[in-house]
PDB file of C-alpha atoms in Angstrom:
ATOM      1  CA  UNK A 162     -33.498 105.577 -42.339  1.00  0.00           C
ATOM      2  CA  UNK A 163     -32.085 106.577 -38.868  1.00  0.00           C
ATOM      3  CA  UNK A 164     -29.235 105.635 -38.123  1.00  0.00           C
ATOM      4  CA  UNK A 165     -29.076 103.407 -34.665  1.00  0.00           C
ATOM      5  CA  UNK A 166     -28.886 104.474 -31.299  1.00  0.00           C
ATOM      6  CA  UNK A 167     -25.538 104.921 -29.310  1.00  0.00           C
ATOM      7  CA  UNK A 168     -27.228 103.106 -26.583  1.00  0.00           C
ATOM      8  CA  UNK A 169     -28.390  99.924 -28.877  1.00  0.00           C
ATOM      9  CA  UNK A 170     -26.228  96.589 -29.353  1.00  0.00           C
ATOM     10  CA  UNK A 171     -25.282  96.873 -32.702  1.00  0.00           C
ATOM     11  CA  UNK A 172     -24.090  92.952 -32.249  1.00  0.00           C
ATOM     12  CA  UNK A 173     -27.706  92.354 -32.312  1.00  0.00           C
ATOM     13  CA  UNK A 174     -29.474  91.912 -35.287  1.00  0.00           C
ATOM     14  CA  UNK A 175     -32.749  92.642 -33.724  1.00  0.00           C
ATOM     15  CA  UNK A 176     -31.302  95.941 -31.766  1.00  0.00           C
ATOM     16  CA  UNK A 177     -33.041  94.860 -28.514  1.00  0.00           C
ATOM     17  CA  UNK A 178     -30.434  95.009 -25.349  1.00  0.00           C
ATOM     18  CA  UNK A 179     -30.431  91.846 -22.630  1.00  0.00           C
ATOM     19  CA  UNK A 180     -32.082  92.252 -19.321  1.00  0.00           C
ATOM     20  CA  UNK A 181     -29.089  93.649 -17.972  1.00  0.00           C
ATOM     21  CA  UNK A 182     -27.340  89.933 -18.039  1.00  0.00           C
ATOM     22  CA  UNK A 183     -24.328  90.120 -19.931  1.00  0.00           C
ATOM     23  CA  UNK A 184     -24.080  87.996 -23.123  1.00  0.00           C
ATOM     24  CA  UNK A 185     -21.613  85.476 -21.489  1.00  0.00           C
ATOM     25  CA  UNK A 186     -24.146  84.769 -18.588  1.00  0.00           C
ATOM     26  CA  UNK A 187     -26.688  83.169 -21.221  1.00  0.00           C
ATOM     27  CA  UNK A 188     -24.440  81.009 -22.082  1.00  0.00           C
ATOM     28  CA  UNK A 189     -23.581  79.524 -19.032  1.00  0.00           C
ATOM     29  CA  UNK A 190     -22.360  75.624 -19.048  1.00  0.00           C
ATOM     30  CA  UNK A 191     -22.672  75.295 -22.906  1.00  0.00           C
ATOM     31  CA  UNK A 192     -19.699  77.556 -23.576  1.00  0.00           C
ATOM     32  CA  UNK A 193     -17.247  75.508 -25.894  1.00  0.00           C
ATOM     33  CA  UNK A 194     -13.307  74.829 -25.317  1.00  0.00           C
ATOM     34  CA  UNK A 195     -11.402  76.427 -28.049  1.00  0.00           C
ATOM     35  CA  UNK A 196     -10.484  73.619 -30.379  1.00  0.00           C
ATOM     36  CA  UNK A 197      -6.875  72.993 -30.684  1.00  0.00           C
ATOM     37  CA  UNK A 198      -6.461  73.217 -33.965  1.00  0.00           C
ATOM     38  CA  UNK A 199      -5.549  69.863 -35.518  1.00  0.00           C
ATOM     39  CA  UNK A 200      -7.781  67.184 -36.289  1.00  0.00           C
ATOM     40  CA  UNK A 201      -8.139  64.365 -33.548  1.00  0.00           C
ATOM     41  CA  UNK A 202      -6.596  60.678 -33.922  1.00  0.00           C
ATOM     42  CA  UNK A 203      -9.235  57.455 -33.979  1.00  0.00           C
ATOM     43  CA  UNK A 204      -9.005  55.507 -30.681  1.00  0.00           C
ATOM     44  CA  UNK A 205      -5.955  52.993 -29.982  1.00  0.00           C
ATOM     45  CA  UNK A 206      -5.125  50.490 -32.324  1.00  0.00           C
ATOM     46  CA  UNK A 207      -6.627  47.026 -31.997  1.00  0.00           C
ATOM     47  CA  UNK A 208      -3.207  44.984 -32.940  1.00  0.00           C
ATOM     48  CA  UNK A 209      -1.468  45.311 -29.798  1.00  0.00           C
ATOM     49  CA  UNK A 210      -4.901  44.133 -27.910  1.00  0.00           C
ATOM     50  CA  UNK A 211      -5.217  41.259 -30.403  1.00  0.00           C
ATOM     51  CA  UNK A 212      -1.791  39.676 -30.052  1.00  0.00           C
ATOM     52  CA  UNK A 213      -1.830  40.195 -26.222  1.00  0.00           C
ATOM     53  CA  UNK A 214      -4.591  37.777 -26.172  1.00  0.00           C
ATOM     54  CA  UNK A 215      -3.398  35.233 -28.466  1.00  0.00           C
ATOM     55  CA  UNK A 216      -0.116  35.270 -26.331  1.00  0.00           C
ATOM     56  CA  UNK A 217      -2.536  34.667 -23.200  1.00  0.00           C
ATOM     57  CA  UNK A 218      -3.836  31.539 -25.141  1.00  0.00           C
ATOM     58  CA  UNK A 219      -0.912  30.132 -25.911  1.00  0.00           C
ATOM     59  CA  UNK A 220       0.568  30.116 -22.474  1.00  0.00           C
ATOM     60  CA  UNK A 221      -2.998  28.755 -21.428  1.00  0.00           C
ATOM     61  CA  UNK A 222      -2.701  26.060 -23.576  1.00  0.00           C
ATOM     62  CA  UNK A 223       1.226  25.085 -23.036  1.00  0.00           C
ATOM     63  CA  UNK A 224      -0.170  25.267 -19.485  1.00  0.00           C
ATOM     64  CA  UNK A 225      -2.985  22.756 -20.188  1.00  0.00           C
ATOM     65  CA  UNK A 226      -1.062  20.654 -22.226  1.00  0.00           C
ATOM     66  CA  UNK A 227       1.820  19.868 -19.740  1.00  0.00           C
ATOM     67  CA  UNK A 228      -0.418  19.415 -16.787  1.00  0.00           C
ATOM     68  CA  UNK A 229      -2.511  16.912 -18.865  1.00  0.00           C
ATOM     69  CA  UNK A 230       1.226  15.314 -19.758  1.00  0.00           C
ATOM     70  CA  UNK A 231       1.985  15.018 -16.204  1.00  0.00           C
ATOM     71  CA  UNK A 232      -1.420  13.613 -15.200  1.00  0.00           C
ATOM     72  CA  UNK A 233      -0.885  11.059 -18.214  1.00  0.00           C
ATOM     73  CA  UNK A 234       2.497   9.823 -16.926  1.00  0.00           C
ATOM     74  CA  UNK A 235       1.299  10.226 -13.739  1.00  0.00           C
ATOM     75  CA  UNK A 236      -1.484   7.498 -14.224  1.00  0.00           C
ATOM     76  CA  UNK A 237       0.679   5.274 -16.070  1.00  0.00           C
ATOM     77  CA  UNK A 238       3.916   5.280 -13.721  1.00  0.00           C
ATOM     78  CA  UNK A 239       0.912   4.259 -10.831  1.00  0.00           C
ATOM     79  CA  UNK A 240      -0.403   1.408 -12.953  1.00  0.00           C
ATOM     80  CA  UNK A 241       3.177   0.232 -13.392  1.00  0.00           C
ATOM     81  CA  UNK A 242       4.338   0.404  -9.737  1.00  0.00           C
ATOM     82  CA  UNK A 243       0.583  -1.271  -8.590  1.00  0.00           C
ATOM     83  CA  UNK A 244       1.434  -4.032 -11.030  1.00  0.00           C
ATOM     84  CA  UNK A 245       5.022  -4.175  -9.932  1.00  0.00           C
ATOM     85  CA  UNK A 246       3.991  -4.331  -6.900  1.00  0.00           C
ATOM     86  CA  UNK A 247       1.005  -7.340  -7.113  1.00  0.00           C
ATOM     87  CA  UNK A 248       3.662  -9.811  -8.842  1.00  0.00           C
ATOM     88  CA  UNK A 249       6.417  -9.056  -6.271  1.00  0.00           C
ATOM     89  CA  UNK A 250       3.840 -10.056  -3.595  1.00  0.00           C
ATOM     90  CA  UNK A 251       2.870 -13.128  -5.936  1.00  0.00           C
ATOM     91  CA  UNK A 252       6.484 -14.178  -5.792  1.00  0.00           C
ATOM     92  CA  UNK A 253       6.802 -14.190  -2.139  1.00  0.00           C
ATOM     93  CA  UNK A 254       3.605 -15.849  -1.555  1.00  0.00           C
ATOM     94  CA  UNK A 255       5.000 -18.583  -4.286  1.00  0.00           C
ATOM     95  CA  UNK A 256       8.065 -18.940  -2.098  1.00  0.00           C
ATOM     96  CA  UNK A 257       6.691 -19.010   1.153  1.00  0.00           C
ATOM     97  CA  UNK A 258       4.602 -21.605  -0.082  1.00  0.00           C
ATOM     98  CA  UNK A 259       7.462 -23.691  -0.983  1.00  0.00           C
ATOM     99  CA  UNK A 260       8.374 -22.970   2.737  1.00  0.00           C
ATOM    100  CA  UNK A 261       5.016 -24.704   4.020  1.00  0.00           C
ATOM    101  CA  UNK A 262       5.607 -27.681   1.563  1.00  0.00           C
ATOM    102  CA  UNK A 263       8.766 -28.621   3.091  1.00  0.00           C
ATOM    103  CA  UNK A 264       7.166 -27.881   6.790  1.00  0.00           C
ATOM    104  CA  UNK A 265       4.277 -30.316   5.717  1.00  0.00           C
ATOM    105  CA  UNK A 266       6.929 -33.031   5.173  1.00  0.00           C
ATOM    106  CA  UNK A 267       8.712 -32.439   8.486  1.00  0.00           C
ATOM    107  CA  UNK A 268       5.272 -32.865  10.126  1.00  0.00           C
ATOM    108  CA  UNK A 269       4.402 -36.193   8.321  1.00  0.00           C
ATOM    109  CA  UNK A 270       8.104 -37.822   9.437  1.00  0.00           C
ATOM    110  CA  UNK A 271       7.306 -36.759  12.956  1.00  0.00           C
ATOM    111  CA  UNK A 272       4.113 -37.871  13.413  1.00  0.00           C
ATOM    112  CA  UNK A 273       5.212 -41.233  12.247  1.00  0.00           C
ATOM    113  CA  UNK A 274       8.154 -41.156  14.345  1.00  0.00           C
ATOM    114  CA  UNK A 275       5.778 -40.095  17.696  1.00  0.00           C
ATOM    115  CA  UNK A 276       3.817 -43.257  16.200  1.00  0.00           C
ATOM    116  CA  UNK A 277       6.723 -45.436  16.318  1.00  0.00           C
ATOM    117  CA  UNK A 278       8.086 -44.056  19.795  1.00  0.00           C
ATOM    118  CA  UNK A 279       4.510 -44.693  21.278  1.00  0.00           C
ATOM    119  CA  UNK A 280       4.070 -48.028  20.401  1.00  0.00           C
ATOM    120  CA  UNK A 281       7.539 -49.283  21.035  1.00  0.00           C
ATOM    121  CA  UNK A 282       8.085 -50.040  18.016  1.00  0.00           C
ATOM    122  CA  UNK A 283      11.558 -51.203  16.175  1.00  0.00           C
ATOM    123  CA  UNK A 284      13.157 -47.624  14.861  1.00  0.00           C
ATOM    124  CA  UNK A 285      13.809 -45.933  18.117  1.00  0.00           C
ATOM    125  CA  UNK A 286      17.089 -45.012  16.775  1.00  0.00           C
ATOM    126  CA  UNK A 287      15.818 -43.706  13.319  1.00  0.00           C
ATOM    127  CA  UNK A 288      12.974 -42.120  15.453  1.00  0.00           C
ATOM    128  CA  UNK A 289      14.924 -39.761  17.478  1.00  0.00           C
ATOM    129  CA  UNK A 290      17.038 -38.905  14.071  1.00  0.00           C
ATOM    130  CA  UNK A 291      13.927 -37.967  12.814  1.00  0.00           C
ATOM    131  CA  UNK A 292      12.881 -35.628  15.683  1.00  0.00           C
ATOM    132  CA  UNK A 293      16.452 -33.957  15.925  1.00  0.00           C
ATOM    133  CA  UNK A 294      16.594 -33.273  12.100  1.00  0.00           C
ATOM    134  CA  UNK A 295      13.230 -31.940  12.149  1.00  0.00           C
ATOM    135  CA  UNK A 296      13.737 -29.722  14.917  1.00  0.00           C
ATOM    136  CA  UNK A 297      16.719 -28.731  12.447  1.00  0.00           C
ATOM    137  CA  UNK A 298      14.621 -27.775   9.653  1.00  0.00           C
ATOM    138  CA  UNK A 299      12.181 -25.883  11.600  1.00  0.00           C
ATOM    139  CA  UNK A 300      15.152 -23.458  12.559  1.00  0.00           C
ATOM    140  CA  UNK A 301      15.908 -23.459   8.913  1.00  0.00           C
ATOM    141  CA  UNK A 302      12.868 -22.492   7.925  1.00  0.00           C
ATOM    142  CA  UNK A 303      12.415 -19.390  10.580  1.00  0.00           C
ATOM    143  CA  UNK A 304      15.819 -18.629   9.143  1.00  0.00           C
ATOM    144  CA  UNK A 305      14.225 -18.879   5.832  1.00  0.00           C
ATOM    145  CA  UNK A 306      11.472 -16.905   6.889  1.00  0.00           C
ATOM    146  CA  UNK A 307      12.749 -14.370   8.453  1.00  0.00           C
ATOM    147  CA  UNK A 308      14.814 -13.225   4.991  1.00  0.00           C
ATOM    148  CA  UNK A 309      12.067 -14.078   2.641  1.00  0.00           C
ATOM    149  CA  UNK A 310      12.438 -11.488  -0.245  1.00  0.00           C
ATOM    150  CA  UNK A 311       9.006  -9.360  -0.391  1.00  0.00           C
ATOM    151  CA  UNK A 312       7.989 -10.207   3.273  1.00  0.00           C
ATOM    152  CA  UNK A 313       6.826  -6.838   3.773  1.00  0.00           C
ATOM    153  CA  UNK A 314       4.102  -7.371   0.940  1.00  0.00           C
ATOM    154  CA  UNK A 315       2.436 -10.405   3.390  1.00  0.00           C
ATOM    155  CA  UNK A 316       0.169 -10.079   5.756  1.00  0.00           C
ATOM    156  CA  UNK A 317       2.331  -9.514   8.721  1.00  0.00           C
ATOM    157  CA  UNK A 318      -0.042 -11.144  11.432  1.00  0.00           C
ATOM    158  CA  UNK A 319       0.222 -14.444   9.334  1.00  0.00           C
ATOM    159  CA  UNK A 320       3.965 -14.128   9.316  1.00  0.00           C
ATOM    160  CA  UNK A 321       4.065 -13.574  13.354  1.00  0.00           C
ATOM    161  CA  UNK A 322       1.355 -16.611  13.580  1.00  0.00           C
ATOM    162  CA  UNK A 323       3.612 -19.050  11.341  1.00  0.00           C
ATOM    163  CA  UNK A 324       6.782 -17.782  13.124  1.00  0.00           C
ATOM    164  CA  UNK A 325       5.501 -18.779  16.477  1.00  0.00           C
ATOM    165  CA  UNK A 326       4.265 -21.844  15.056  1.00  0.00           C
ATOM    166  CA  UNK A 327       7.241 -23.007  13.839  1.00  0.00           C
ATOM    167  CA  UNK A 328       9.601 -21.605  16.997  1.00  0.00           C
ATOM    168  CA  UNK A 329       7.169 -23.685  19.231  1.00  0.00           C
ATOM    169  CA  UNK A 330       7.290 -27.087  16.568  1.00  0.00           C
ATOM    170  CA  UNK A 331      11.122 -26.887  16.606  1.00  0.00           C
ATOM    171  CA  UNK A 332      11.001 -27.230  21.067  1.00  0.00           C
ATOM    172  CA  UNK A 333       8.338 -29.907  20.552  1.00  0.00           C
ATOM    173  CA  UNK A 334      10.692 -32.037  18.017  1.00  0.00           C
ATOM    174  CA  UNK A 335      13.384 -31.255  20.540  1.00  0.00           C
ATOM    175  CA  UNK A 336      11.313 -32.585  23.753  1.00  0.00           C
ATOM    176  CA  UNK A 337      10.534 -35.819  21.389  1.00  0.00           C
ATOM    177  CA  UNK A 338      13.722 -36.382  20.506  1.00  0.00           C
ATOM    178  CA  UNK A 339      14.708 -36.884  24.548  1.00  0.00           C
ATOM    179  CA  UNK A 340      11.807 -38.743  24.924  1.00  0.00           C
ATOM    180  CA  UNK A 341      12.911 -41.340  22.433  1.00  0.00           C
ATOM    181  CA  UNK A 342      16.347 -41.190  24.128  1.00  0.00           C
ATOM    182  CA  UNK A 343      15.092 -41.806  27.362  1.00  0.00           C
ATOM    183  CA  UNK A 344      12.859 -45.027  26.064  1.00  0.00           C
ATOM    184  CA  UNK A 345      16.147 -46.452  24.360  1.00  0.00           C
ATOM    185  CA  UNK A 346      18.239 -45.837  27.750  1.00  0.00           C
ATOM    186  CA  UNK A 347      15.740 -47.797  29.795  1.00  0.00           C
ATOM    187  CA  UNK A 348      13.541 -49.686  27.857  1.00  0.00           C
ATOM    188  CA  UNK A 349      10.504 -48.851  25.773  1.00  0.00           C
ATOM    189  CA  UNK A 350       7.059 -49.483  27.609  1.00  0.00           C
ATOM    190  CA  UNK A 351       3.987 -48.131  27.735  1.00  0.00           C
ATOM    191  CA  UNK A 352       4.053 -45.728  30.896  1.00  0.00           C
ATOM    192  CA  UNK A 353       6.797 -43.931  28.910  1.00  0.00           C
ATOM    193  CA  UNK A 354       4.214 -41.463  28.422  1.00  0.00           C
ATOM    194  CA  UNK A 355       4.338 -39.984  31.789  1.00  0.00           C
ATOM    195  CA  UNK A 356       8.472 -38.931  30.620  1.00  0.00           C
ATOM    196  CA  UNK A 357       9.232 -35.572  32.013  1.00  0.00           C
ATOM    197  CA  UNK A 358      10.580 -35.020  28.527  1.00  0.00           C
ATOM    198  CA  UNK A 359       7.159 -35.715  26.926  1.00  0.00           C
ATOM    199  CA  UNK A 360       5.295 -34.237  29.540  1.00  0.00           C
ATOM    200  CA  UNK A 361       7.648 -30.739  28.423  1.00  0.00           C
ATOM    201  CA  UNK A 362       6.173 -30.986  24.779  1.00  0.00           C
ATOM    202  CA  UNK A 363       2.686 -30.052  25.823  1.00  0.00           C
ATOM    203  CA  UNK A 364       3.110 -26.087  26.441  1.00  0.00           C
ATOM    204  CA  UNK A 365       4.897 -25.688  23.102  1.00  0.00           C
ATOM    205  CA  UNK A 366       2.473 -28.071  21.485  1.00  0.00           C
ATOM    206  CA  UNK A 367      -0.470 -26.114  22.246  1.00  0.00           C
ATOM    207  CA  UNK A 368       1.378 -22.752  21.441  1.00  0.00           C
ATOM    208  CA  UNK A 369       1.954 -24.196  17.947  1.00  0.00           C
ATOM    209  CA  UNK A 370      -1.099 -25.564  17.373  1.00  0.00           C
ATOM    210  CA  UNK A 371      -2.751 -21.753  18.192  1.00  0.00           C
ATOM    211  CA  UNK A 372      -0.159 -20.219  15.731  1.00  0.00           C
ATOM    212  CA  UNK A 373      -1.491 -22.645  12.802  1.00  0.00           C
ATOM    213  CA  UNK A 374      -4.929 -22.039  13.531  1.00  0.00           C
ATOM    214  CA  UNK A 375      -4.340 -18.428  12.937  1.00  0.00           C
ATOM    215  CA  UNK A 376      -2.198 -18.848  10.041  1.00  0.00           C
ATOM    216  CA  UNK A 377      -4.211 -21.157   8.054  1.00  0.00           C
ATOM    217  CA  UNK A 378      -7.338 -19.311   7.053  1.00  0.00           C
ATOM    218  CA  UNK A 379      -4.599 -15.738   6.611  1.00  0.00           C
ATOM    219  CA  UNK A 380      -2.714 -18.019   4.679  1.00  0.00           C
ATOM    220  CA  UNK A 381      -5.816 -19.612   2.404  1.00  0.00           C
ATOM    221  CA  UNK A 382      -6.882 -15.868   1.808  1.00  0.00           C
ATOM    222  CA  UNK A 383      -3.074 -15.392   0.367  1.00  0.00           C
ATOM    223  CA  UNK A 384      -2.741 -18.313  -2.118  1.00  0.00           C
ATOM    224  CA  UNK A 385      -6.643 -18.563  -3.347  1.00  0.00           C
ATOM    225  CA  UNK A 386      -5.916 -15.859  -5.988  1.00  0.00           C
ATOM    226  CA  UNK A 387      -2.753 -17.373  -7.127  1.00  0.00           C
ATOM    227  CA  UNK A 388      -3.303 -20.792  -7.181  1.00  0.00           C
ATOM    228  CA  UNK A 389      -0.909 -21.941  -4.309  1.00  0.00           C
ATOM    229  CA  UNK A 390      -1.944 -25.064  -2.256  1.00  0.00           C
ATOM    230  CA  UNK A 391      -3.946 -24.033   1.149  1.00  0.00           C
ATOM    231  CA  UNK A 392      -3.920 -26.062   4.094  1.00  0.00           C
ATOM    232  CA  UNK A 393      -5.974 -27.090   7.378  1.00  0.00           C
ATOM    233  CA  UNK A 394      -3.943 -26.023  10.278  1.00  0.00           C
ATOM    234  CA  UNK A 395      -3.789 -29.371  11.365  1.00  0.00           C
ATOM    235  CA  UNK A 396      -1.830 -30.445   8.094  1.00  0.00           C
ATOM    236  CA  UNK A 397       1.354 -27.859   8.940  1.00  0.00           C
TER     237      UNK A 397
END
């Protein structure tokens, strides 16, 4: 056998040279980084990963938990200050009730007395006791009213209409009281109606009669629910 040519690639087992490309050029993109020499480690653990997101959970749920707590005690500290709140209102209703009970009785002694006075009768002197204390007991009562404990929980345009009512009552039993003086200074008769002191009783008896028209049906709305006694507005 011959032995090969100078000129040959004796890298190549089939002796043929390139096309004048050099054997790197053949190559091209595929050429392969030289391997570093130690084996290569599996990807990053999974525990780290794992517990991260079972911390996340718990936070999540401590999270959960206390703003379901809160809502909870939320809801219940409402329903205890609504209730709170409805008997409170109860109570004053119950005492300002007890209020209209003793107006109701001033009313009945002075329309007797006004009876009496108007007819002449025989208890002038008792009569205009009974006007004076009754114009007493209305000032009580605004007194009364004024301080009543849970006022705030009322309607306050019934309060204003029984205020008025009751301011206007007490200068009406003080105009009837002077009238009954005046008919026991001169003589009781019939024309005693045209006394100036009468005559002064009208204003403030129509102002009060307007104030317990517009308390009584506020008033009736108040005390249905609870059982309280309601009134026309002629019976205040």
């Amino acid at each position: 056998m011959q032995p090969p040519s100078a000129g040959l690639d004796a890298t190549r087992v089939d002796g043929l040279v390139p096309s004048g490309d050099p054997p790197t050029a053949m190559l091209g993109d595929l050429r392969l980084t030289p391997a570093s020499g130690r084996p290569r480690r599996p990807g990053s653990p999974l525990v780290p990963v794992i517990v991260a997101a079972a911390l996340v959970a718990v936070v999540a749920g401590v999270v959960i938990f206390r703003a379901l707590s809160g809502s909870t005690a939320a809801g219940g500290t409402s329903g205890t200050t609504s209730a709170s709140s409805q008997d409170a209102r109860r109570q004053a209703a119950v005492r300002l009730s007890g209020l209209l009970a003793q107006s109701v009785t001033d009313r009945t002694a002075v329309t007797g007395a006004a009876e009496d006075v108007r007819g002449c009768g025989p208890s002038l002197h008792q009569d205009a006791g009974t006007f004076t204390r009754a114009a007493s007991s209305r000032q009580h009562l605004l007194s009364l009213l004024a301080s009543l404990p849970g006022r705030t929980l009322l309607p306050a345009a019934m309060l204003q209409d029984l205020t008025s009512a009751w301011q206007a009552s007490a200068q009406v039993d003080t105009d009837l009281a002077r009238w009954t003086q005046d008919n026991i200074a001169r003589g009781c008769h019939h024309s005693s109606r045209s006394d100036a002191s009468l005559r002064a009783s009208y204003v403030p008896e129509d102002r009060a009669t307007a104030g317990k028209r517009a308390f009584a049906p506020l008033w009736n709305q108040v005390a249905r629910p609870y059982g309280l006694t309601t009134y026309q507005w002629n019976h205040l």
